[in-house]
Short mmCIF file of C-alpha atoms in Angstrom, two decimals:
data_model
loop_
_atom_site.label_atom_id
_atom_site.label_comp_id
_atom_site.label_asym_id
_atom_site.label_seq_id
_atom_site.Cartn_x
_atom_site.Cartn_y
_atom_site.Cartn_z
CA SER R 5 5.20 -43.18 -51.35
CA GLN R 6 2.61 -42.93 -48.90
CA LYS R 7 3.24 -43.21 -44.81
CA ILE R 8 0.85 -44.50 -42.49
CA GLU R 9 2.09 -44.12 -39.26
CA GLN R 10 0.37 -46.32 -36.39
CA ASN R 11 2.09 -46.39 -32.43
CA SER R 12 4.09 -49.50 -32.41
CA GLU R 13 3.81 -49.32 -29.06
CA ALA R 14 1.55 -51.64 -26.89
CA LEU R 15 -1.15 -49.13 -24.66
CA ASN R 16 -1.83 -50.06 -21.38
CA ILE R 17 -4.25 -49.10 -20.36
CA GLN R 18 -6.70 -49.08 -16.48
CA GLU R 19 -10.46 -49.90 -16.78
CA GLY R 20 -12.32 -47.38 -16.74
CA LYS R 21 -10.37 -44.60 -18.20
CA THR R 22 -9.97 -43.49 -22.19
CA ALA R 23 -7.21 -44.65 -24.27
CA THR R 24 -7.03 -42.71 -27.08
CA LEU R 25 -4.53 -44.20 -30.24
CA THR R 26 -3.63 -41.56 -32.98
CA CYS R 27 -2.57 -42.26 -36.97
CA ASN R 28 -1.04 -40.26 -38.80
CA TYR R 29 -0.42 -40.09 -42.72
CA THR R 30 2.00 -38.45 -44.67
CA ASN R 31 2.04 -38.36 -49.24
CA TYR R 32 -1.64 -38.64 -48.76
CA SER R 33 -4.92 -36.87 -48.55
CA PRO R 34 -7.58 -39.29 -48.13
CA ALA R 35 -11.13 -38.69 -48.38
CA TYR R 36 -12.44 -40.98 -46.10
CA LEU R 37 -10.22 -43.28 -42.74
CA GLN R 38 -11.69 -46.08 -41.83
CA TRP R 39 -10.64 -47.91 -38.08
CA TYR R 40 -11.51 -51.42 -37.65
CA ARG R 41 -9.63 -53.59 -34.37
CA GLN R 42 -8.28 -57.19 -34.81
CA ASP R 43 -8.32 -60.11 -31.87
CA PRO R 44 -5.55 -62.51 -31.80
CA GLY R 45 -6.06 -64.81 -34.93
CA ARG R 46 -8.46 -63.37 -36.32
CA GLY R 47 -9.54 -61.23 -39.17
CA PRO R 48 -9.61 -57.38 -38.86
CA VAL R 49 -13.28 -56.02 -37.23
CA PHE R 50 -14.35 -52.73 -38.90
CA LEU R 51 -15.25 -50.37 -36.92
CA LEU R 52 -15.84 -47.04 -37.86
CA LEU R 53 -16.00 -44.70 -40.85
CA ILE R 54 -14.95 -40.62 -40.98
CA ARG R 55 -15.14 -38.38 -43.87
CA GLU R 56 -12.75 -35.77 -45.15
CA ASN R 57 -15.64 -33.36 -44.46
CA GLU R 58 -16.19 -34.68 -40.59
CA LYS R 59 -14.51 -33.43 -37.95
CA GLU R 60 -15.90 -35.80 -35.96
CA LYS R 61 -17.47 -39.00 -35.69
CA ARG R 62 -18.92 -41.73 -32.87
CA LYS R 63 -20.16 -45.04 -32.14
CA GLU R 64 -21.20 -46.04 -28.50
CA ARG R 65 -17.81 -45.94 -26.35
CA LEU R 66 -15.78 -45.11 -29.45
CA LYS R 67 -14.99 -41.34 -30.65
CA VAL R 68 -12.82 -40.81 -34.34
CA THR R 69 -11.44 -37.11 -34.92
CA PHE R 70 -10.25 -36.71 -38.82
CA ASP R 71 -7.77 -33.40 -39.44
CA THR R 72 -6.73 -33.00 -43.17
CA THR R 73 -5.03 -29.95 -41.55
CA LEU R 74 -2.37 -31.93 -39.55
CA LYS R 75 -2.98 -35.13 -41.39
CA GLN R 76 -4.51 -37.20 -38.65
CA SER R 77 -6.79 -39.49 -36.92
CA LEU R 78 -6.89 -39.73 -33.38
CA PHE R 79 -9.36 -43.10 -31.56
CA HIS R 80 -11.07 -42.77 -28.47
CA ILE R 81 -12.35 -45.55 -26.37
CA THR R 82 -14.29 -43.44 -23.21
CA ALA R 83 -14.55 -46.21 -20.37
CA SER R 84 -12.18 -48.50 -21.01
CA GLN R 85 -13.51 -52.47 -20.59
CA PRO R 86 -10.65 -55.18 -20.84
CA ALA R 87 -12.94 -56.96 -23.63
CA ASP R 88 -11.48 -53.65 -26.01
CA SER R 89 -8.16 -55.13 -25.21
CA ALA R 90 -7.09 -55.78 -29.27
CA THR R 91 -4.99 -53.76 -31.67
CA TYR R 92 -7.02 -51.29 -33.22
CA LEU R 93 -6.04 -50.70 -37.65
CA CYS R 94 -6.17 -47.25 -39.39
CA ALA R 95 -7.08 -46.90 -43.31
CA PRO R 96 -7.34 -43.59 -45.69
CA SER R 97 -8.69 -44.27 -48.69
CA LYS R 98 -9.18 -42.18 -51.29
CA ALA R 99 -12.47 -43.34 -52.68
CA ALA R 100 -15.57 -45.31 -51.88
CA GLY R 101 -14.37 -49.42 -52.80
CA ASN R 102 -11.07 -47.89 -53.04
CA LYS R 103 -8.45 -50.56 -51.89
CA LEU R 104 -7.38 -50.10 -48.47
CA THR R 105 -3.87 -49.60 -47.20
CA PHE R 106 -3.14 -50.67 -42.90
CA GLY R 107 -1.30 -48.73 -40.49
CA GLY R 108 1.01 -51.20 -38.14
CA GLY R 109 -2.33 -51.15 -35.62
CA THR R 110 -1.88 -49.99 -32.05
CA ARG R 111 -2.27 -52.97 -29.77
CA VAL R 112 -4.71 -52.20 -26.33
CA LEU R 113 -4.18 -53.76 -23.05
CA VAL R 114 -7.00 -52.74 -20.95
CA LYS R 115 -6.12 -53.65 -17.20
CA PRO R 116 -9.06 -54.83 -14.75
CA ASP P 29 -25.20 -64.14 -43.69
CA ALA P 30 -22.26 -66.20 -43.18
CA GLY P 31 -19.97 -63.64 -43.70
CA VAL P 32 -16.81 -63.90 -45.74
CA ILE P 33 -15.84 -67.60 -45.82
CA GLN P 34 -12.16 -68.78 -46.85
CA SER P 35 -10.28 -72.16 -47.09
CA PRO P 36 -8.06 -73.78 -45.52
CA ARG P 37 -8.15 -72.29 -42.14
CA HIS P 38 -4.43 -73.69 -42.09
CA GLU P 39 -2.29 -75.30 -44.75
CA VAL P 40 1.25 -76.68 -44.20
CA THR P 41 3.00 -77.42 -47.14
CA GLU P 42 7.13 -78.56 -48.40
CA MET P 43 8.28 -75.51 -50.19
CA GLY P 44 7.93 -76.31 -53.85
CA GLN P 45 4.04 -76.83 -53.45
CA GLU P 46 1.35 -75.43 -55.17
CA VAL P 47 -1.04 -73.90 -52.70
CA THR P 48 -4.53 -73.07 -53.17
CA LEU P 49 -6.22 -70.51 -51.01
CA ARG P 50 -9.63 -69.72 -51.49
CA CYS P 51 -12.63 -67.21 -50.72
CA LYS P 52 -16.54 -66.43 -50.72
CA PRO P 53 -17.45 -63.13 -50.22
CA ILE P 54 -20.88 -61.96 -49.67
CA SER P 55 -23.22 -61.95 -51.68
CA GLY P 56 -23.89 -58.25 -53.43
CA HIS P 57 -20.61 -56.96 -52.04
CA ASP P 58 -18.98 -55.53 -55.91
CA TYR P 59 -15.50 -55.59 -54.25
CA LEU P 60 -13.08 -58.59 -53.46
CA PHE P 61 -9.59 -58.10 -51.67
CA TRP P 62 -6.79 -60.51 -50.91
CA TYR P 63 -4.41 -59.17 -48.41
CA ARG P 64 -1.15 -60.78 -46.38
CA GLN P 65 -0.32 -60.43 -42.91
CA THR P 66 2.92 -61.20 -41.63
CA MET P 67 4.51 -59.30 -37.89
CA MET P 68 7.08 -57.60 -39.80
CA ARG P 69 4.76 -56.30 -42.90
CA GLY P 70 1.62 -55.58 -41.36
CA LEU P 71 -1.31 -56.16 -43.07
CA GLU P 72 -0.56 -55.86 -47.01
CA LEU P 73 -3.15 -55.64 -49.87
CA LEU P 74 -1.91 -58.24 -52.79
CA ILE P 75 -4.89 -57.74 -55.37
CA TYR P 76 -7.89 -56.59 -55.14
CA PHE P 77 -10.88 -57.05 -57.45
CA ASN P 78 -14.44 -55.64 -58.84
CA ASN P 79 -16.84 -56.83 -60.69
CA ASN P 80 -14.39 -60.28 -60.88
CA VAL P 81 -12.08 -57.85 -62.44
CA PRO P 82 -9.01 -57.99 -61.79
CA ILE P 83 -8.31 -54.07 -60.61
CA ASP P 84 -4.73 -53.36 -58.98
CA ASP P 85 -2.46 -56.53 -58.60
CA SER P 86 0.55 -54.13 -58.10
CA GLY P 87 0.82 -55.88 -53.82
CA MET P 88 1.29 -59.10 -55.53
CA PRO P 89 5.18 -59.86 -54.78
CA GLU P 90 6.12 -61.94 -57.00
CA ASP P 91 5.35 -64.04 -60.76
CA ARG P 92 4.73 -66.90 -58.20
CA PHE P 93 1.31 -65.89 -56.81
CA SER P 94 -1.76 -65.65 -59.63
CA ALA P 95 -5.88 -65.24 -58.01
CA LYS P 96 -9.01 -65.59 -59.67
CA MET P 97 -12.18 -64.75 -59.49
CA PRO P 98 -14.55 -66.90 -62.18
CA ASN P 99 -17.56 -65.50 -60.36
CA ALA P 100 -19.13 -63.37 -57.89
CA SER P 101 -19.09 -66.05 -55.29
CA PHE P 102 -15.52 -67.32 -55.34
CA SER P 103 -12.09 -66.56 -55.57
CA THR P 104 -8.93 -68.13 -55.68
CA LEU P 105 -5.24 -67.65 -54.83
CA LYS P 106 -2.34 -69.60 -55.77
CA ILE P 107 1.15 -69.94 -55.34
CA GLN P 108 3.00 -72.49 -57.15
CA PRO P 109 5.58 -72.91 -55.95
CA SER P 110 5.70 -72.11 -52.47
CA GLU P 111 8.19 -70.80 -50.55
CA PRO P 112 9.52 -70.63 -46.57
CA ARG P 113 9.62 -66.72 -47.36
CA ASP P 114 5.73 -67.03 -48.19
CA SER P 115 4.84 -67.52 -44.59
CA ALA P 116 1.87 -65.38 -43.44
CA VAL P 117 -1.97 -65.29 -42.64
CA TYR P 118 -3.80 -64.54 -46.08
CA PHE P 119 -6.80 -62.54 -44.83
CA CYS P 120 -10.18 -62.08 -47.78
CA ALA P 121 -12.42 -59.10 -47.65
CA SER P 122 -15.45 -57.96 -49.28
CA SER P 123 -17.40 -54.99 -49.49
CA PRO P 124 -20.00 -53.23 -50.81
CA PRO P 125 -19.79 -50.61 -53.22
CA PHE P 126 -20.41 -47.64 -51.49
CA HIS P 127 -18.95 -46.85 -48.18
CA GLY P 128 -19.76 -46.42 -44.44
CA TYR P 129 -19.96 -50.09 -44.55
CA GLY P 130 -15.91 -51.06 -44.58
CA TYR P 131 -14.51 -53.70 -45.13
CA THR P 132 -16.24 -57.70 -44.13
CA PHE P 133 -12.90 -59.51 -43.33
CA GLY P 134 -12.05 -63.71 -43.29
CA SER P 135 -10.50 -65.98 -40.91
CA GLY P 136 -7.76 -66.13 -42.87
CA THR P 137 -5.62 -69.19 -43.83
CA ARG P 138 -2.28 -69.47 -42.40
CA LEU P 139 -0.08 -70.87 -44.18
CA THR P 140 2.80 -72.38 -43.71
CA VAL P 141 6.03 -73.35 -45.97
CA VAL P 142 8.35 -75.90 -45.00
#
């Protein structure tokens, strides 16, 4: 069965440093991979989508890579700020509009 | 745009009672999803609709759960009878038919069954 793994341990990082989160998947060949941010008591918020034929995608201080050989996506937050503290979820999908299966999320805590 | 609107925000009910959760998706979004989130199991897809038609309900835990989408602007998730293990946060999300925009989630309904 499909398995999506994110580091369940919280990532503590100093303000200004780069946070790197990992999303690994098995028994799955997604065409897309999405990343979401979730704050306590709120629904997930869409951040970025990367396609299987894209190696890298950027949005402001965020960067996502997608390696279909390694079956892995990396999510980077550069020049991290305390406001970046949240849980980040990855979600691969097969096609547009198709159902998303989410990883367990990684909590990031940026300390000033 | 007000985003995806869910009601109620919080619901406390006694075991055995019927619970109805409501969702209004974003206008123009063809897809609607119901998710449940718990600490133990994370975010689980329960059911999703495309153009008001249920496409995949394989995530619905059991017959006590049912979902409807009578029109493009409204969906309900019903639990009857409710049990304490149904306690969770239930999210509704909608998305357009084309990729690149992701899902838009509502604020969720926190359900507590006592």
